[in-house]
Coordinates of N, CA, C and O and ligand atoms in Angstrom, one line a residue:
M43 N 159.0 90.5 54.6 CA 158.9 91.8 54.7 C 157.7 92.0 56.0 O 156.8 91.1 56.4
L44 N 158.1 93.3 56.5 CA 157.2 93.4 57.9 C 155.4 94.1 57.7 O 155.5 94.7 56.9
Q45 N 154.9 93.2 57.5 CA 153.4 93.4 57.4 C 152.6 93.2 59.1 O 152.6 92.4 59.3
K46 N 151.8 94.4 59.5 CA 151.1 94.9 60.2 C 149.9 92.8 59.9 O 149.5 92.8 59.1
K47 N 149.6 92.8 61.5 CA 148.5 91.7 61.5 C 147.6 92.0 61.9 O 147.2 93.6 62.1
T48 N 146.3 91.6 61.1 CA 145.1 91.9 60.7 C 144.2 91.8 62.9 O 144.4 91.0 63.6
T49 N 143.3 92.3 62.9 CA 142.7 92.4 64.4 C 142.6 91.6 64.6 O 142.9 90.1 65.7
K50 N 141.4 90.7 64.0 CA 141.3 88.7 63.6 C 142.5 88.6 63.9 O 142.8 87.2 64.5
E51 N 143.6 88.4 63.0 CA 145.0 87.5 63.1 C 144.9 87.5 64.8 O 145.9 86.7 65.0
I52 N 145.5 89.3 64.8 CA 145.8 89.6 66.4 C 144.9 88.3 67.6 O 145.4 87.2 68.7
L53 N 143.8 88.1 67.3 CA 142.8 88.0 68.3 C 143.0 86.2 68.0 O 142.7 85.9 69.3
E54 N 143.4 85.5 67.1 CA 143.3 83.9 66.9 C 145.0 83.7 67.7 O 144.5 83.0 68.9
E55 N 145.2 84.4 67.6 CA 147.1 84.6 68.3 C 147.1 84.4 69.8 O 147.4 83.6 70.6
N56 N 146.4 85.6 70.0 CA 145.7 85.2 71.8 C 144.8 84.5 72.3 O 145.4 83.9 73.2
L57 N 144.1 83.7 71.0 CA 143.1 82.8 72.1 C 143.9 82.0 72.1 O 143.8 80.7 72.8
S58 N 145.0 81.3 71.1 CA 146.0 80.1 71.5 C 147.0 80.4 72.0 O 147.6 79.0 72.6
R59 N 147.3 80.7 73.0 CA 147.8 81.0 74.4 C 147.3 80.6 75.3 O 146.5 81.3 75.3
K60 N 148.3 80.1 76.6 CA 147.8 79.3 77.4 C 148.2 80.3 78.6 O 149.4 80.5 78.3
V61 N 147.6 80.8 79.5 CA 147.5 81.6 80.3 C 148.3 81.4 81.3 O 147.9 80.5 82.0
S62 N 149.4 81.3 82.0 CA 150.1 80.4 83.4 C 148.6 80.6 84.8 O 148.3 81.8 84.5
S63 N 149.5 79.6 85.0 CA 148.5 79.6 86.4 C 148.7 80.8 87.6 O 147.7 80.8 88.1
G64 N 150.3 81.0 87.1 CA 150.6 82.6 88.0 C 149.7 84.0 88.0 O 149.0 84.3 88.8
M65 N 149.4 83.3 86.4 CA 148.7 84.4 85.6 C 147.2 84.7 86.4 O 146.3 85.7 86.5
S66 N 146.3 83.9 86.3 CA 145.3 83.2 86.3 C 145.2 83.4 87.7 O 143.8 83.3 87.9
S67 N 145.7 83.0 89.1 CA 145.4 83.1 90.2 C 145.6 85.0 90.3 O 144.8 85.8 91.5
L68 N 146.7 85.6 89.8 CA 146.7 86.8 90.4 C 145.6 87.9 90.1 O 145.2 87.6 89.3
K69 N 145.5 88.6 91.2 CA 144.4 89.4 91.4 C 145.0 91.2 91.3 O 146.5 91.1 92.3
I70 N 144.3 91.8 90.8 CA 145.1 93.5 90.4 C 144.1 94.4 91.2 O 143.0 93.9 91.4
W71 N 144.3 95.1 92.9 CA 143.1 95.8 93.2 C 143.4 96.8 93.1 O 144.6 97.9 93.7
L72 N 142.4 98.0 93.2 CA 142.7 99.4 92.7 C 142.3 100.0 94.0 O 140.7 100.2 93.7
H73 N 142.6 100.7 94.5 CA 142.2 101.1 96.6 C 141.9 102.5 96.0 O 143.0 103.4 96.4
N74 N 140.7 103.4 96.4 CA 140.8 104.7 95.9 C 141.0 105.6 94.9 O 142.0 106.4 94.7
I75 N 140.7 105.0 93.7 CA 140.8 105.5 92.7 C 140.2 107.0 91.7 O 139.3 105.6 91.9
R76 N 140.7 107.6 91.6 CA 139.9 109.1 91.8 C 139.6 108.9 89.8 O 138.3 109.0 90.1
S77 N 140.0 108.3 88.6 CA 140.4 108.0 87.7 C 139.5 107.2 86.6 O 140.1 106.4 87.1
L78 N 138.6 107.5 86.0 CA 137.9 106.4 85.7 C 138.7 106.8 83.9 O 138.7 104.5 84.1
H79 N 139.3 106.5 83.7 CA 139.8 106.8 82.3 C 141.4 105.9 83.7 O 141.6 104.6 82.6
N80 N 141.7 106.0 84.0 CA 142.6 105.1 85.1 C 142.0 103.6 85.1 O 143.1 102.6 84.3
T81 N 141.3 104.2 85.5 CA 140.8 102.2 86.3 C 140.5 101.4 85.0 O 141.1 100.8 84.6
G82 N 139.5 102.2 83.4 CA 139.4 101.6 82.3 C 140.5 101.1 81.9 O 141.0 99.7 81.6
S83 N 141.0 101.7 81.9 CA 142.7 101.3 81.7 C 143.7 100.0 82.2 O 143.9 99.1 81.6
V84 N 143.3 100.0 83.3 CA 144.0 98.7 84.5 C 142.7 97.8 83.9 O 143.5 96.3 83.5
F85 N 142.2 97.8 83.5 CA 141.0 96.4 82.7 C 141.5 95.8 81.5 O 141.4 95.0 81.4
R86 N 142.1 96.8 80.9 CA 142.5 96.4 79.2 C 143.4 96.1 79.6 O 143.9 94.8 79.0
S87 N 144.4 96.7 80.5 CA 145.8 95.8 80.8 C 145.5 94.2 81.2 O 146.7 93.1 80.9
C88 N 144.9 94.4 82.3 CA 144.6 93.2 83.0 C 143.9 92.1 82.0 O 144.5 90.9 82.0
D89 N 143.3 92.7 81.1 CA 142.3 90.9 79.9 C 144.1 90.7 78.9 O 143.7 89.6 78.4
A90 N 144.0 91.7 78.5 CA 145.2 91.8 77.8 C 147.0 90.2 78.5 O 147.4 89.2 77.7
F91 N 147.1 90.5 79.8 CA 148.0 89.9 80.0 C 147.5 88.4 81.0 O 148.0 87.6 81.4
G92 N 146.2 88.5 81.1 CA 145.2 87.5 81.7 C 145.4 86.9 83.4 O 145.2 86.0 83.4
A93 N 145.1 88.3 83.7 CA 145.3 88.8 85.6 C 143.8 88.1 86.0 O 142.8 87.5 84.6
G94 N 144.0 87.2 86.9 CA 142.4 86.5 87.0 C 141.4 87.2 87.5 O 140.2 87.3 87.2
E95 N 141.5 88.2 87.8 CA 140.3 89.0 88.8 C 140.9 90.2 89.0 O 142.2 91.0 89.6
I96 N 140.2 91.3 88.9 CA 140.2 93.3 89.7 C 139.2 93.2 90.4 O 138.4 92.8 91.0
F97 N 139.9 93.6 92.1 CA 138.9 94.1 92.9 C 139.1 96.0 93.0 O 140.4 96.5 92.3
L98 N 138.4 96.2 93.0 CA 137.8 97.5 93.1 C 137.2 97.8 94.6 O 136.3 97.5 95.0
S99 N 137.7 98.8 95.6 CA 138.0 99.3 96.9 C 137.5 100.5 97.2 O 138.5 101.6 96.3
G100 N 136.8 101.4 97.9 CA 137.4 103.0 98.3 C 135.8 103.4 97.3 O 135.1 102.9 97.3
Y101 N 136.5 104.7 97.0 CA 135.7 105.6 95.7 C 136.2 105.1 95.1 O 135.6 105.8 93.5
T102 N 137.3 103.7 94.1 CA 137.5 103.4 92.6 C 136.3 103.1 92.1 O 135.3 102.4 92.5
P103 N 135.9 103.5 90.7 CA 134.6 104.0 90.1 C 134.1 102.8 89.4 O 135.8 101.5 89.4
V104 N 133.5 101.5 89.6 CA 133.2 100.5 89.4 C 132.0 100.7 87.8 O 131.9 101.5 87.4
P105 N 132.3 99.3 86.5 CA 131.6 99.6 85.7 C 130.3 99.1 86.2 O 129.3 98.7 87.7
P106 N 129.7 99.7 85.4 CA 129.2 100.2 84.0 C 129.6 101.6 84.2 O 128.0 102.3 84.7
R107 N 130.1 102.6 82.8 CA 130.9 103.3 83.3 C 131.1 104.1 82.2 O 132.3 103.3 81.2
P108 N 130.5 104.9 81.0 CA 131.0 104.6 80.0 C 132.7 105.6 79.7 O 133.3 105.2 78.6
E109 N 132.8 106.2 80.7 CA 134.3 106.5 81.2 C 135.9 105.4 80.9 O 136.6 105.5 80.4
I110 N 134.9 104.6 81.4 CA 135.5 103.1 82.1 C 135.4 102.5 80.6 O 136.8 102.1 80.2
T111 N 134.7 102.5 79.6 CA 135.0 101.1 78.4 C 135.4 102.6 77.4 O 136.0 101.4 77.1
K112 N 135.6 103.5 77.2 CA 136.7 104.3 77.0 C 137.6 104.1 76.3 O 138.7 103.4 75.5
T113 N 138.2 103.4 78.1 CA 139.8 103.5 77.9 C 139.7 101.8 78.0 O 140.9 101.0 77.8
A114 N 138.9 100.8 78.4 CA 138.8 99.8 78.7 C 138.8 99.1 77.0 O 139.0 97.8 77.4
L115 N 137.9 99.5 75.6 CA 138.0 99.1 75.4 C 137.0 97.8 74.8 O 136.7 97.1 74.5
G116 N 136.1 98.0 76.1 CA 134.6 96.6 76.7 C 135.4 95.7 77.4 O 134.9 94.8 77.7
A117 N 136.8 95.6 77.6 CA 137.5 94.7 78.5 C 136.9 94.8 79.9 O 137.3 93.5 80.4
E118 N 136.4 95.3 80.2 CA 135.6 95.4 81.9 C 134.8 94.3 81.8 O 133.5 93.8 82.4
E119 N 134.2 93.8 80.3 CA 133.2 92.9 80.3 C 133.5 91.7 80.6 O 132.9 90.5 80.3
F120 N 135.2 91.1 80.1 CA 135.8 90.4 80.2 C 136.2 89.5 81.4 O 137.0 88.6 81.8
V121 N 137.1 90.8 81.9 CA 138.0 90.3 83.2 C 137.7 90.4 84.2 O 136.1 91.1 84.8
R122 N 137.0 89.1 85.0 CA 136.6 88.7 86.2 C 136.4 90.1 86.9 O 137.8 90.2 87.1
W123 N 136.0 90.9 87.8 CA 135.7 91.7 89.2 C 134.9 91.3 90.2 O 133.6 91.2 90.0
R124 N 135.4 92.7 90.8 CA 134.3 92.6 92.0 C 134.6 93.4 93.2 O 135.7 94.2 93.2
Y125 N 133.7 94.8 94.1 CA 134.2 95.3 94.7 C 134.0 95.0 96.2 O 133.2 94.4 96.1
V126 N 134.7 94.8 96.6 CA 135.5 94.7 98.0 C 134.9 95.8 99.0 O 135.6 97.3 98.9
E127 N 134.4 94.9 100.2 CA 132.9 96.3 100.8 C 134.5 96.9 102.2 O 134.6 98.0 102.5
N128 N 135.2 95.6 102.5 CA 136.1 96.0 103.4 C 137.3 95.2 103.8 O 137.6 93.7 103.2
P129 N 138.2 96.4 103.1 CA 139.8 96.2 102.4 C 140.7 95.0 103.6 O 140.6 94.5 103.0
I130 N 140.6 95.7 104.4 CA 141.2 94.7 105.8 C 140.5 93.5 106.0 O 141.9 93.2 106.0
K131 N 139.4 93.5 106.4 CA 138.9 92.3 106.0 C 139.1 90.8 105.3 O 140.1 90.4 105.4
E132 N 139.3 91.8 103.8 CA 139.4 90.5 102.6 C 140.9 90.7 102.7 O 141.2 89.7 102.3
I133 N 141.8 91.0 102.8 CA 143.7 91.4 103.0 C 143.4 90.4 104.1 O 144.3 89.2 103.8
E134 N 142.8 90.0 105.0 CA 143.6 89.1 105.9 C 142.5 87.1 105.8 O 143.2 86.4 105.4
Q135 N 141.6 87.9 104.8 CA 141.0 86.2 104.3 C 141.9 86.1 102.8 O 142.1 85.0 102.8
L136 N 142.3 87.0 102.2 CA 143.2 86.0 101.3 C 144.5 85.8 101.5 O 144.9 85.0 101.4
K137 N 145.2 86.7 102.8 CA 146.1 85.6 103.5 C 145.9 84.5 103.4 O 146.8 83.0 103.8
Q138 N 144.4 83.9 104.6 CA 144.8 82.8 104.9 C 144.6 82.0 103.5 O 144.9 80.7 103.8
N139 N 144.1 82.2 103.0 CA 143.7 81.5 101.6 C 145.0 81.2 100.5 O 145.2 80.8 99.4
G140 N 146.4 81.6 101.3 CA 147.3 81.2 100.6 C 147.9 82.9 99.8 O 149.1 82.2 99.4
Y141 N 147.3 83.5 99.7 CA 147.8 84.7 99.1 C 149.2 85.6 99.6 O 149.0 86.1 101.0
T142 N 149.4 85.8 98.8 CA 150.6 87.1 99.2 C 150.8 88.4 98.8 O 149.6 89.1 97.2
V143 N 150.4 89.2 99.7 CA 149.2 90.8 99.1 C 150.4 91.9 99.4 O 151.1 91.6 100.3
A144 N 150.8 92.0 98.1 CA 151.8 93.1 97.9 C 150.9 94.2 97.4 O 150.1 94.6 97.0
G145 N 151.5 95.5 98.0 CA 151.4 97.0 97.9 C 152.0 97.4 96.7 O 153.7 96.5 96.6
I146 N 152.1 97.7 95.9 CA 152.7 98.2 94.2 C 153.2 100.0 94.7 O 152.3 100.9 94.7
E147 N 154.3 100.1 95.4 CA 154.3 101.6 95.6 C 155.5 102.0 96.4 O 156.6 101.1 96.7
Q148 N 156.0 103.0 96.3 CA 157.6 103.4 96.5 C 157.5 103.5 97.9 O 156.6 104.1 98.9
S149 N 157.9 102.5 99.1 CA 158.2 102.3 100.5 C 159.4 102.1 101.0 O 159.8 101.7 100.2
F150 N 159.4 102.4 101.8 CA 160.6 102.2 102.7 C 160.9 100.9 102.7 O 159.6 99.9 103.1
N151 N 161.8 99.4 102.5 CA 162.1 98.7 102.9 C 161.3 98.2 101.4 O 160.5 96.6 101.7
S152 N 160.7 98.7 100.0 CA 159.8 97.7 99.7 C 161.1 97.0 98.5 O 162.1 97.5 98.8
L153 N 160.1 95.7 98.7 CA 162.0 95.5 97.2 C 162.0 96.1 95.5 O 160.7 96.4 95.3
L154 N 162.4 95.8 95.1 CA 162.5 96.4 93.4 C 161.9 95.2 93.1 O 162.3 94.4 92.7
L155 N 160.8 96.0 92.0 CA 160.1 94.8 91.1 C 160.6 93.8 90.5 O 160.8 92.7 89.6
N156 N 162.1 95.0 89.6 CA 162.7 93.8 88.8 C 163.4 93.0 89.4 O 164.3 92.0 88.7
Q157 N 163.9 92.9 91.1 CA 164.7 91.7 91.0 C 163.4 91.1 91.8 O 164.2 90.0 92.5
F158 N 162.8 90.9 91.8 CA 161.0 90.1 92.2 C 160.8 88.9 92.0 O 160.2 89.2 90.8
L159 N 160.9 87.5 92.1 CA 161.2 86.7 91.3 C 159.3 85.6 92.1 O 160.1 85.7 93.1
P160 N 158.5 85.3 91.8 CA 157.5 84.6 92.7 C 157.7 83.0 91.9 O 158.6 83.1 91.5
K161 N 157.8 82.7 93.4 CA 157.8 81.2 93.4 C 156.6 80.7 91.9 O 155.4 81.1 91.9
P162 N 156.6 79.5 91.5 CA 156.1 79.6 90.1 C 154.5 78.8 90.9 O 154.1 79.4 89.7
E163 N 153.9 78.2 91.6 CA 152.5 79.0 92.6 C 152.5 79.5 93.2 O 150.8 79.9 93.6
Q164 N 153.8 80.9 93.0 CA 152.9 82.1 93.8 C 151.5 82.9 93.8 O 151.2 83.0 92.7
K165 N 150.7 82.7 94.8 CA 149.2 83.4 94.3 C 149.6 84.7 95.0 O 149.9 85.3 96.1
L166 N 149.3 85.7 94.0 CA 150.0 87.0 94.3 C 148.7 88.0 94.5 O 147.6 88.1 93.0
C167 N 148.3 89.2 95.1 CA 147.7 89.7 95.0 C 147.9 91.0 95.2 O 148.6 91.4 95.7
L168 N 148.1 92.0 94.4 CA 148.7 93.4 93.8 C 148.0 94.7 93.8 O 147.0 94.9 93.2
I169 N 148.3 95.4 95.3 CA 147.4 97.0 95.3 C 147.9 98.0 95.0 O 149.3 98.6 94.9
L170 N 147.3 98.1 94.4 CA 147.5 99.9 93.7 C 146.9 101.2 94.3 O 145.5 100.7 94.8
G171 N 147.5 102.3 94.3 CA 147.0 103.5 95.4 C 146.2 104.5 94.2 O 146.5 104.6 93.1
N172 N 145.9 105.3 95.6 CA 145.3 106.9 94.6 C 147.0 106.8 94.0 O 148.3 107.6 94.5
E173 N 146.4 107.9 92.9 CA 147.1 108.7 91.7 C 147.9 109.7 92.7 O 148.9 110.3 92.2
V174 N 146.8 110.4 93.8 CA 148.1 111.5 94.5 C 148.8 111.0 96.1 O 149.4 111.2 96.2
T175 N 147.9 110.5 96.7 CA 148.4 110.1 98.1 C 148.8 108.6 97.8 O 149.9 108.5 99.2
G176 N 149.0 107.9 96.8 CA 149.6 106.4 97.0 C 148.6 105.6 97.7 O 147.0 106.6 97.9
I177 N 148.6 104.0 98.5 CA 147.9 103.4 99.1 C 147.6 103.8 100.7 O 148.5 104.7 101.2
D178 N 146.9 103.6 100.9 CA 146.2 104.5 102.2 C 147.3 104.0 103.6 O 147.6 102.5 103.4
E179 N 147.4 104.7 104.2 CA 148.0 104.4 105.2 C 147.4 103.4 106.6 O 148.3 102.7 106.7
E180 N 146.0 102.9 106.4 CA 145.9 102.0 107.4 C 146.0 100.5 106.7 O 145.7 99.5 106.7
I181 N 146.0 100.7 104.8 CA 146.1 99.6 105.0 C 147.3 99.1 104.3 O 147.7 97.7 104.7
L182 N 148.6 99.9 104.1 CA 149.9 99.7 105.0 C 150.4 98.2 105.7 O 151.5 97.4 105.4
P183 N 150.2 98.6 106.5 CA 150.5 97.7 107.8 C 150.1 96.1 107.5 O 150.7 95.4 108.4
H184 N 149.4 96.2 106.3 CA 148.7 94.6 106.5 C 149.3 94.2 105.2 O 149.2 92.7 105.4
L185 N 150.1 94.4 104.7 CA 150.7 94.1 103.2 C 152.4 93.4 103.7 O 152.2 93.7 104.9
D186 N 151.7 92.0 102.8 CA 153.3 91.5 102.9 C 154.7 92.0 102.7 O 155.7 91.6 103.2
L187 N 154.4 93.2 101.5 CA 155.3 93.2 101.5 C 155.2 94.3 100.2 O 153.9 94.4 99.7
C188 N 155.8 95.1 99.8 CA 156.0 96.3 99.2 C 156.7 96.4 97.6 O 157.9 95.8 98.0
L189 N 156.3 96.2 96.6 CA 157.0 96.2 94.8 C 157.3 97.4 94.4 O 156.1 98.0 94.0
E190 N 158.1 98.2 94.3 CA 158.2 99.7 93.4 C 159.1 99.3 92.4 O 160.2 98.4 91.5
I191 N 158.7 100.0 91.5 CA 159.6 100.1 90.1 C 160.8 101.3 90.4 O 160.5 102.8 90.3
P192 N 162.0 100.9 90.0 CA 162.9 102.1 90.0 C 162.3 103.2 88.6 O 162.0 102.9 87.9
Q193 N 162.8 104.4 89.0 CA 162.5 105.5 88.1 C 164.5 106.0 88.1 O 164.7 106.1 89.0
F194 N 164.0 106.6 87.3 CA 165.5 107.8 86.6 C 165.4 109.0 86.9 O 166.5 110.0 85.9
G195 N 164.5 109.4 86.2 CA 163.8 110.6 85.8 C 163.5 111.6 87.0 O 164.3 111.7 88.1
K196 N 163.5 113.1 86.8 CA 163.1 114.4 87.3 C 161.6 114.2 87.9 O 161.0 114.2 89.0
K197 N 160.7 112.9 87.7 CA 158.9 112.7 88.2 C 159.5 111.8 88.9 O 159.7 110.6 88.7
H198 N 158.2 112.0 89.9 CA 158.7 110.7 91.0 C 157.7 109.4 91.3 O 158.3 108.5 91.8
S199 N 156.5 109.7 90.1 CA 155.9 108.8 90.5 C 155.6 108.5 88.8 O 155.4 108.9 87.9
L200 N 154.7 107.3 88.8 CA 154.4 106.8 87.3 C 152.7 107.3 87.5 O 152.0 106.9 88.2
N201 N 151.9 107.1 86.9 CA 150.9 107.2 86.2 C 150.4 105.3 86.4 O 151.0 104.7 86.6
V202 N 149.2 105.4 87.5 CA 148.6 104.4 87.6 C 148.2 103.2 87.2 O 148.7 102.0 86.7
S203 N 147.8 103.5 85.7 CA 147.3 102.6 84.8 C 149.0 102.1 84.4 O 149.2 101.4 83.5
V204 N 150.0 103.4 84.1 CA 150.7 102.7 83.8 C 151.7 102.0 84.7 O 152.5 100.4 84.3
T205 N 152.0 101.8 85.7 CA 152.9 101.5 86.9 C 152.0 99.6 86.8 O 152.4 99.0 86.7
A206 N 150.6 100.0 86.3 CA 149.8 98.5 86.9 C 150.2 97.4 84.8 O 150.2 96.7 84.9
G207 N 150.5 98.5 84.2 CA 151.0 97.6 82.2 C 152.2 97.2 83.3 O 152.6 95.9 82.7
I208 N 152.8 97.6 83.5 CA 154.7 97.5 83.6 C 154.9 96.1 84.7 O 155.3 95.3 84.6
V209 N 154.0 96.2 85.8 CA 153.6 94.9 86.9 C 153.1 93.8 86.0 O 153.7 92.6 86.5
L210 N 152.5 93.8 85.4 CA 152.0 92.8 84.6 C 152.6 92.3 83.4 O 152.3 90.8 83.7
Y211 N 152.8 92.5 83.2 CA 154.8 92.5 82.1 C 155.4 91.7 83.2 O 156.0 91.1 82.5
H212 N 155.7 92.4 84.0 CA 157.0 91.5 85.1 C 156.8 90.0 85.5 O 156.9 89.5 85.1
F213 N 155.4 90.1 85.7 CA 154.8 88.6 85.9 C 154.1 87.8 85.3 O 154.0 86.5 85.7
M214 N 154.3 88.4 83.9 CA 153.6 87.5 82.9 C 154.5 86.5 82.5 O 155.1 85.8 81.9
K215 N 156.6 87.2 82.5 CA 157.5 86.9 82.2 C 158.4 86.5 82.9 O 158.3 85.1 82.7
A216 N 157.7 86.5 84.6 CA 158.4 85.5 85.5 C 157.7 84.5 85.7 O 158.5 83.5 86.1
F217 N 156.4 84.1 85.7 CA 155.5 83.3 85.4 C 155.4 82.3 84.3 O 155.2 81.2 84.1
E218 N 156.5 82.6 82.8 CA 156.2 81.9 81.8 C 157.3 80.7 82.1 O 158.3 80.7 82.7
G219 N 156.5 79.8 81.6 CA 157.5 78.4 81.9 C 157.3 77.9 83.2 O 158.0 76.8 83.1
C220 N 156.8 78.4 84.2 CA 156.7 77.8 85.6 C 155.4 76.8 85.8 O 155.0 76.8 84.5
Ligands
SAH437 N1 152.6 108.3 96.1 C1 152.6 109.2 94.9 C2 151.6 109.3 94.1 C3 151.3 108.0 94.0 S1 151.1 107.4 92.0 C4 153.3 110.6 95.4 O1 153.3 110.2 96.6 O2 152.8 111.8 94.8 C5 149.8 106.6 92.3 C6 149.9 104.6 92.3 O3 151.0 104.2 91.1 C7 150.6 104.2 93.7 O4 149.7 104.2 95.2 C8 151.4 103.2 93.2 O5 150.7 102.2 93.6 C9 151.4 103.6 91.5 N2 152.7 103.5 91.4 C10 153.5 104.6 91.0 N3 154.6 104.9 90.6 C11 155.2 104.2 90.8 C12 156.6 103.1 91.1 N4 157.8 103.7 90.7 N5 156.0 102.0 91.9 C13 155.2 101.9 92.8 N6 154.4 101.3 92.2 C14 154.2 103.2 91.7

């Protein structure tokens, strides 16, 4: 018989799972995100998939804000995050520390997410962009690559927090067993 688990049972299972080293070193970076709700939602997904850290920069809102908590359901208390003052400097620093810095963006020469498999120990930092204008032009030249989620419909882009969820799930699967 199919029966839903209680919150307690779900939490016990969650905590018994081991997060892969790929996911615990993975960073999700929100640059110039307008919406508090999108930001909160990304916190919730990062908590769920065991992402190591969230970077916030530009005018992306930072906790504590009630609207972030509303969609994060409090996950902003559990996921490590920090505000990045100088994005370009930070990107160059990350690269020096062995990170691949990828834009999650629909751009020329982007690789399709579903065709991109990370190396087992690859350290990834994934940048998502503004709801209307995407990743800022001045950031693009500093990125190692862009990853794009293929779409089939009449609308040309996905909501940024939905994108984050898809990307996190992809890498959670890709790092499985690494
Ligand atoms: N660039 C779009 C709107 C940005 S959508 C436009 O020109 O109208 C906001 C952010 O969501 C993007 O910067 C990107 O990080 C992410 N995003 C949305 N759809 C995406 C897709 N199909 N592939 C990769 N990233 C996507």
